[in-house]
Amino acid sequence: MCVLQIVEKRLGKELHHISEQTLELARRYIGLKTGIHMKVKSDCRKISKFIQEATGHRLSESTLYRIFIQNTTDSKPYLHTLDIIAKFCGFENWQDIEKRVTNRLRAVIIDDEKPARENLSAILTNFFPEVSVLGMAGSVTKGSELIKETNPHLVFLDVELGRHTGFDLLKKVGHRPFETIFVTAYRDYAADAFRTNAADYLLKPIDIDQLGEALHRVRTRLTYRL
């Protein structure tokens, strides 16, 4: 008996079958090409990271690997297996996870002071759970690498980064499909920040209401980008 049948027997009903459109969206999110069967451990690593970012649940790569390997009786194992994973995470079906992902903001934090990075991350977790912090960095070099690796919607960026600045980072990155919120202790750079088309310029210590307004502005700007 495959995993699908075990889960359906436990639930007493058939699992919802997701649409091909939803399936393709899921594939794009996890960086897989159409038609690839998710039996490779590297693919399961991507799925594991995606699930954690979207839902906060941690499913190990080995668990996902076993699920996909066992569920091979169907000619399109994606259609069943993604729903099974959603069930394990406490969701009705994969579309519920998709909705959660499309409503989330993927963000990175770039600040040369570790306490400042951790403080902003904690504020976002406690007050704005719809923002997923994909990573943090403390320099221009590591920050640009993090942006390239994670492809975020939003970059929280300090102005002074050691011997360099946040403006140096933006120049290094070049084309910017993301929005930027500067978070800094310095008032003097606001005009320069808005010349880079930044969504907002927040002063430390962070005001929660102002951060909420900045995030709303980011969502609006991202909508107009589509």
JSON list of N, CA and C in Angstrom, two decimals, residues 124-157:
[
{"chain": "A", "resi": 124, "resn": "LEU", "atom": "N", "xyz": [10.19, 41.35, 13.34]},
{"chain": "A", "resi": 124, "resn": "LEU", "atom": "CA", "xyz": [9.41, 40.82, 12.22]},
{"chain": "A", "resi": 124, "resn": "LEU", "atom": "C", "xyz": [8.70, 39.54, 12.61]},
{"chain": "A", "resi": 125, "resn": "THR", "atom": "N", "xyz": [9.38, 38.66, 13.33]},
{"chain": "A", "resi": 125, "resn": "THR", "atom": "CA", "xyz": [8.79, 37.39, 13.75]},
{"chain": "A", "resi": 125, "resn": "THR", "atom": "C", "xyz": [7.60, 37.63, 14.68]},
{"chain": "A", "resi": 126, "resn": "ASN", "atom": "N", "xyz": [7.75, 38.56, 15.60]},
{"chain": "A", "resi": 126, "resn": "ASN", "atom": "CA", "xyz": [6.72, 38.78, 16.62]},
{"chain": "A", "resi": 126, "resn": "ASN", "atom": "C", "xyz": [5.55, 39.63, 16.14]},
{"chain": "A", "resi": 127, "resn": "PHE", "atom": "N", "xyz": [5.82, 40.59, 15.27]},
{"chain": "A", "resi": 127, "resn": "PHE", "atom": "CA", "xyz": [4.78, 41.53, 14.88]},
{"chain": "A", "resi": 127, "resn": "PHE", "atom": "C", "xyz": [4.32, 41.38, 13.43]},
{"chain": "A", "resi": 128, "resn": "PHE", "atom": "N", "xyz": [5.18, 40.83, 12.58]},
{"chain": "A", "resi": 128, "resn": "PHE", "atom": "CA", "xyz": [4.84, 40.70, 11.16]},
{"chain": "A", "resi": 128, "resn": "PHE", "atom": "C", "xyz": [5.20, 39.30, 10.65]},
{"chain": "A", "resi": 129, "resn": "PRO", "atom": "N", "xyz": [4.47, 38.28, 11.12]},
{"chain": "A", "resi": 129, "resn": "PRO", "atom": "CA", "xyz": [4.80, 36.90, 10.75]},
{"chain": "A", "resi": 129, "resn": "PRO", "atom": "C", "xyz": [4.65, 36.59, 9.27]},
{"chain": "A", "resi": 130, "resn": "GLU", "atom": "N", "xyz": [4.00, 37.51, 8.53]},
{"chain": "A", "resi": 130, "resn": "GLU", "atom": "CA", "xyz": [3.87, 37.31, 7.09]},
{"chain": "A", "resi": 130, "resn": "GLU", "atom": "C", "xyz": [5.18, 37.58, 6.36]},
{"chain": "A", "resi": 131, "resn": "VAL", "atom": "N", "xyz": [6.18, 38.09, 7.06]},
{"chain": "A", "resi": 131, "resn": "VAL", "atom": "CA", "xyz": [7.50, 38.33, 6.48]},
{"chain": "A", "resi": 131, "resn": "VAL", "atom": "C", "xyz": [8.43, 37.18, 6.83]},
{"chain": "A", "resi": 132, "resn": "SER", "atom": "N", "xyz": [8.97, 36.52, 5.83]},
{"chain": "A", "resi": 132, "resn": "SER", "atom": "CA", "xyz": [9.92, 35.43, 6.03]},
{"chain": "A", "resi": 132, "resn": "SER", "atom": "C", "xyz": [11.34, 35.97, 5.87]},
{"chain": "A", "resi": 133, "resn": "VAL", "atom": "N", "xyz": [12.13, 35.91, 6.92]},
{"chain": "A", "resi": 133, "resn": "VAL", "atom": "CA", "xyz": [13.52, 36.33, 6.84]},
{"chain": "A", "resi": 133, "resn": "VAL", "atom": "C", "xyz": [14.34, 35.15, 6.32]},
{"chain": "A", "resi": 134, "resn": "LEU", "atom": "N", "xyz": [14.83, 35.28, 5.09]},
{"chain": "A", "resi": 134, "resn": "LEU", "atom": "CA", "xyz": [15.53, 34.17, 4.44]},
{"chain": "A", "resi": 134, "resn": "LEU", "atom": "C", "xyz": [17.00, 34.09, 4.86]},
{"chain": "A", "resi": 135, "resn": "GLY", "atom": "N", "xyz": [17.52, 35.19, 5.39]},
{"chain": "A", "resi": 135, "resn": "GLY", "atom": "CA", "xyz": [18.92, 35.18, 5.79]},
{"chain": "A", "resi": 135, "resn": "GLY", "atom": "C", "xyz": [19.37, 36.58, 6.18]},
{"chain": "A", "resi": 136, "resn": "MET", "atom": "N", "xyz": [20.56, 36.65, 6.78]},
{"chain": "A", "resi": 136, "resn": "MET", "atom": "CA", "xyz": [21.12, 37.92, 7.22]},
{"chain": "A", "resi": 136, "resn": "MET", "atom": "C", "xyz": [22.59, 37.96, 6.85]},
{"chain": "A", "resi": 137, "resn": "ALA", "atom": "N", "xyz": [23.09, 39.18, 6.63]},
{"chain": "A", "resi": 137, "resn": "ALA", "atom": "CA", "xyz": [24.50, 39.35, 6.27]},
{"chain": "A", "resi": 137, "resn": "ALA", "atom": "C", "xyz": [25.01, 40.66, 6.86]},
{"chain": "A", "resi": 138, "resn": "GLY", "atom": "N", "xyz": [26.35, 40.75, 6.99]},
{"chain": "A", "resi": 138, "resn": "GLY", "atom": "CA", "xyz": [26.93, 41.91, 7.63]},
{"chain": "A", "resi": 138, "resn": "GLY", "atom": "C", "xyz": [27.89, 42.71, 6.79]},
{"chain": "A", "resi": 139, "resn": "SER", "atom": "N", "xyz": [27.96, 42.43, 5.49]},
{"chain": "A", "resi": 139, "resn": "SER", "atom": "CA", "xyz": [28.88, 43.16, 4.62]},
{"chain": "A", "resi": 139, "resn": "SER", "atom": "C", "xyz": [28.32, 43.26, 3.21]},
{"chain": "A", "resi": 140, "resn": "VAL", "atom": "N", "xyz": [28.93, 44.11, 2.41]},
{"chain": "A", "resi": 140, "resn": "VAL", "atom": "CA", "xyz": [28.49, 44.27, 1.03]},
{"chain": "A", "resi": 140, "resn": "VAL", "atom": "C", "xyz": [28.66, 42.97, 0.25]},
{"chain": "A", "resi": 141, "resn": "THR", "atom": "N", "xyz": [29.81, 42.33, 0.40]},
{"chain": "A", "resi": 141, "resn": "THR", "atom": "CA", "xyz": [30.09, 41.10, -0.34]},
{"chain": "A", "resi": 141, "resn": "THR", "atom": "C", "xyz": [29.11, 39.99, 0.03]},
{"chain": "A", "resi": 142, "resn": "LYS", "atom": "N", "xyz": [28.98, 39.73, 1.33]},
{"chain": "A", "resi": 142, "resn": "LYS", "atom": "CA", "xyz": [28.07, 38.66, 1.77]},
{"chain": "A", "resi": 142, "resn": "LYS", "atom": "C", "xyz": [26.62, 39.03, 1.51]},
{"chain": "A", "resi": 143, "resn": "GLY", "atom": "N", "xyz": [26.31, 40.31, 1.61]},
{"chain": "A", "resi": 143, "resn": "GLY", "atom": "CA", "xyz": [24.95, 40.75, 1.34]},
{"chain": "A", "resi": 143, "resn": "GLY", "atom": "C", "xyz": [24.55, 40.55, -0.10]},
{"chain": "A", "resi": 144, "resn": "SER", "atom": "N", "xyz": [25.43, 40.90, -1.03]},
{"chain": "A", "resi": 144, "resn": "SER", "atom": "CA", "xyz": [25.13, 40.72, -2.45]},
{"chain": "A", "resi": 144, "resn": "SER", "atom": "C", "xyz": [25.01, 39.24, -2.80]},
{"chain": "A", "resi": 145, "resn": "GLU", "atom": "N", "xyz": [25.83, 38.41, -2.16]},
{"chain": "A", "resi": 145, "resn": "GLU", "atom": "CA", "xyz": [25.74, 36.96, -2.39]},
{"chain": "A", "resi": 145, "resn": "GLU", "atom": "C", "xyz": [24.42, 36.42, -1.85]},
{"chain": "A", "resi": 146, "resn": "LEU", "atom": "N", "xyz": [24.00, 36.91, -0.69]},
{"chain": "A", "resi": 146, "resn": "LEU", "atom": "CA", "xyz": [22.74, 36.47, -0.10]},
{"chain": "A", "resi": 146, "resn": "LEU", "atom": "C", "xyz": [21.55, 36.86, -0.98]},
{"chain": "A", "resi": 147, "resn": "ILE", "atom": "N", "xyz": [21.57, 38.05, -1.52]},
{"chain": "A", "resi": 147, "resn": "ILE", "atom": "CA", "xyz": [20.49, 38.50, -2.39]},
{"chain": "A", "resi": 147, "resn": "ILE", "atom": "C", "xyz": [20.42, 37.63, -3.64]},
{"chain": "A", "resi": 148, "resn": "LYS", "atom": "N", "xyz": [21.56, 37.35, -4.22]},
{"chain": "A", "resi": 148, "resn": "LYS", "atom": "CA", "xyz": [21.61, 36.51, -5.42]},
{"chain": "A", "resi": 148, "resn": "LYS", "atom": "C", "xyz": [21.10, 35.10, -5.13]},
{"chain": "A", "resi": 149, "resn": "GLU", "atom": "N", "xyz": [21.43, 34.60, -3.95]},
{"chain": "A", "resi": 149, "resn": "GLU", "atom": "CA", "xyz": [21.06, 33.23, -3.58]},
{"chain": "A", "resi": 149, "resn": "GLU", "atom": "C", "xyz": [19.58, 33.10, -3.25]},
{"chain": "A", "resi": 150, "resn": "THR", "atom": "N", "xyz": [18.99, 34.10, -2.60]},
{"chain": "A", "resi": 150, "resn": "THR", "atom": "CA", "xyz": [17.63, 33.97, -2.09]},
{"chain": "A", "resi": 150, "resn": "THR", "atom": "C", "xyz": [16.56, 34.65, -2.94]},
{"chain": "A", "resi": 151, "resn": "ASN", "atom": "N", "xyz": [16.95, 35.60, -3.79]},
{"chain": "A", "resi": 151, "resn": "ASN", "atom": "CA", "xyz": [15.99, 36.31, -4.64]},
{"chain": "A", "resi": 151, "resn": "ASN", "atom": "C", "xyz": [14.82, 36.85, -3.82]},
{"chain": "A", "resi": 152, "resn": "PRO", "atom": "N", "xyz": [15.09, 37.75, -2.88]},
{"chain": "A", "resi": 152, "resn": "PRO", "atom": "CA", "xyz": [14.03, 38.23, -1.98]},
{"chain": "A", "resi": 152, "resn": "PRO", "atom": "C", "xyz": [13.11, 39.25, -2.62]},
{"chain": "A", "resi": 153, "resn": "HIS", "atom": "N", "xyz": [11.94, 39.44, -1.99]},
{"chain": "A", "resi": 153, "resn": "HIS", "atom": "CA", "xyz": [11.06, 40.55, -2.37]},
{"chain": "A", "resi": 153, "resn": "HIS", "atom": "C", "xyz": [11.57, 41.86, -1.78]},
{"chain": "A", "resi": 154, "resn": "LEU", "atom": "N", "xyz": [12.22, 41.76, -0.61]},
{"chain": "A", "resi": 154, "resn": "LEU", "atom": "CA", "xyz": [12.53, 42.94, 0.18]},
{"chain": "A", "resi": 154, "resn": "LEU", "atom": "C", "xyz": [13.92, 42.81, 0.82]},
{"chain": "A", "resi": 155, "resn": "VAL", "atom": "N", "xyz": [14.67, 43.90, 0.79]},
{"chain": "A", "resi": 155, "resn": "VAL", "atom": "CA", "xyz": [15.97, 43.95, 1.46]},
{"chain": "A", "resi": 155, "resn": "VAL", "atom": "C", "xyz": [15.93, 45.05, 2.51]},
{"chain": "A", "resi": 156, "resn": "PHE", "atom": "N", "xyz": [16.13, 44.68, 3.76]},
{"chain": "A", "resi": 156, "resn": "PHE", "atom": "CA", "xyz": [16.33, 45.65, 4.84]},
{"chain": "A", "resi": 156, "resn": "PHE", "atom": "C", "xyz": [17.83, 45.97, 4.84]},
{"chain": "A", "resi": 157, "resn": "LEU", "atom": "N", "xyz": [18.16, 47.24, 4.66]},
{"chain": "A", "resi": 157, "resn": "LEU", "atom": "CA", "xyz": [19.55, 47.60, 4.40]},
{"chain": "A", "resi": 157, "resn": "LEU", "atom": "C", "xyz": [20.03, 48.74, 5.29]}
]
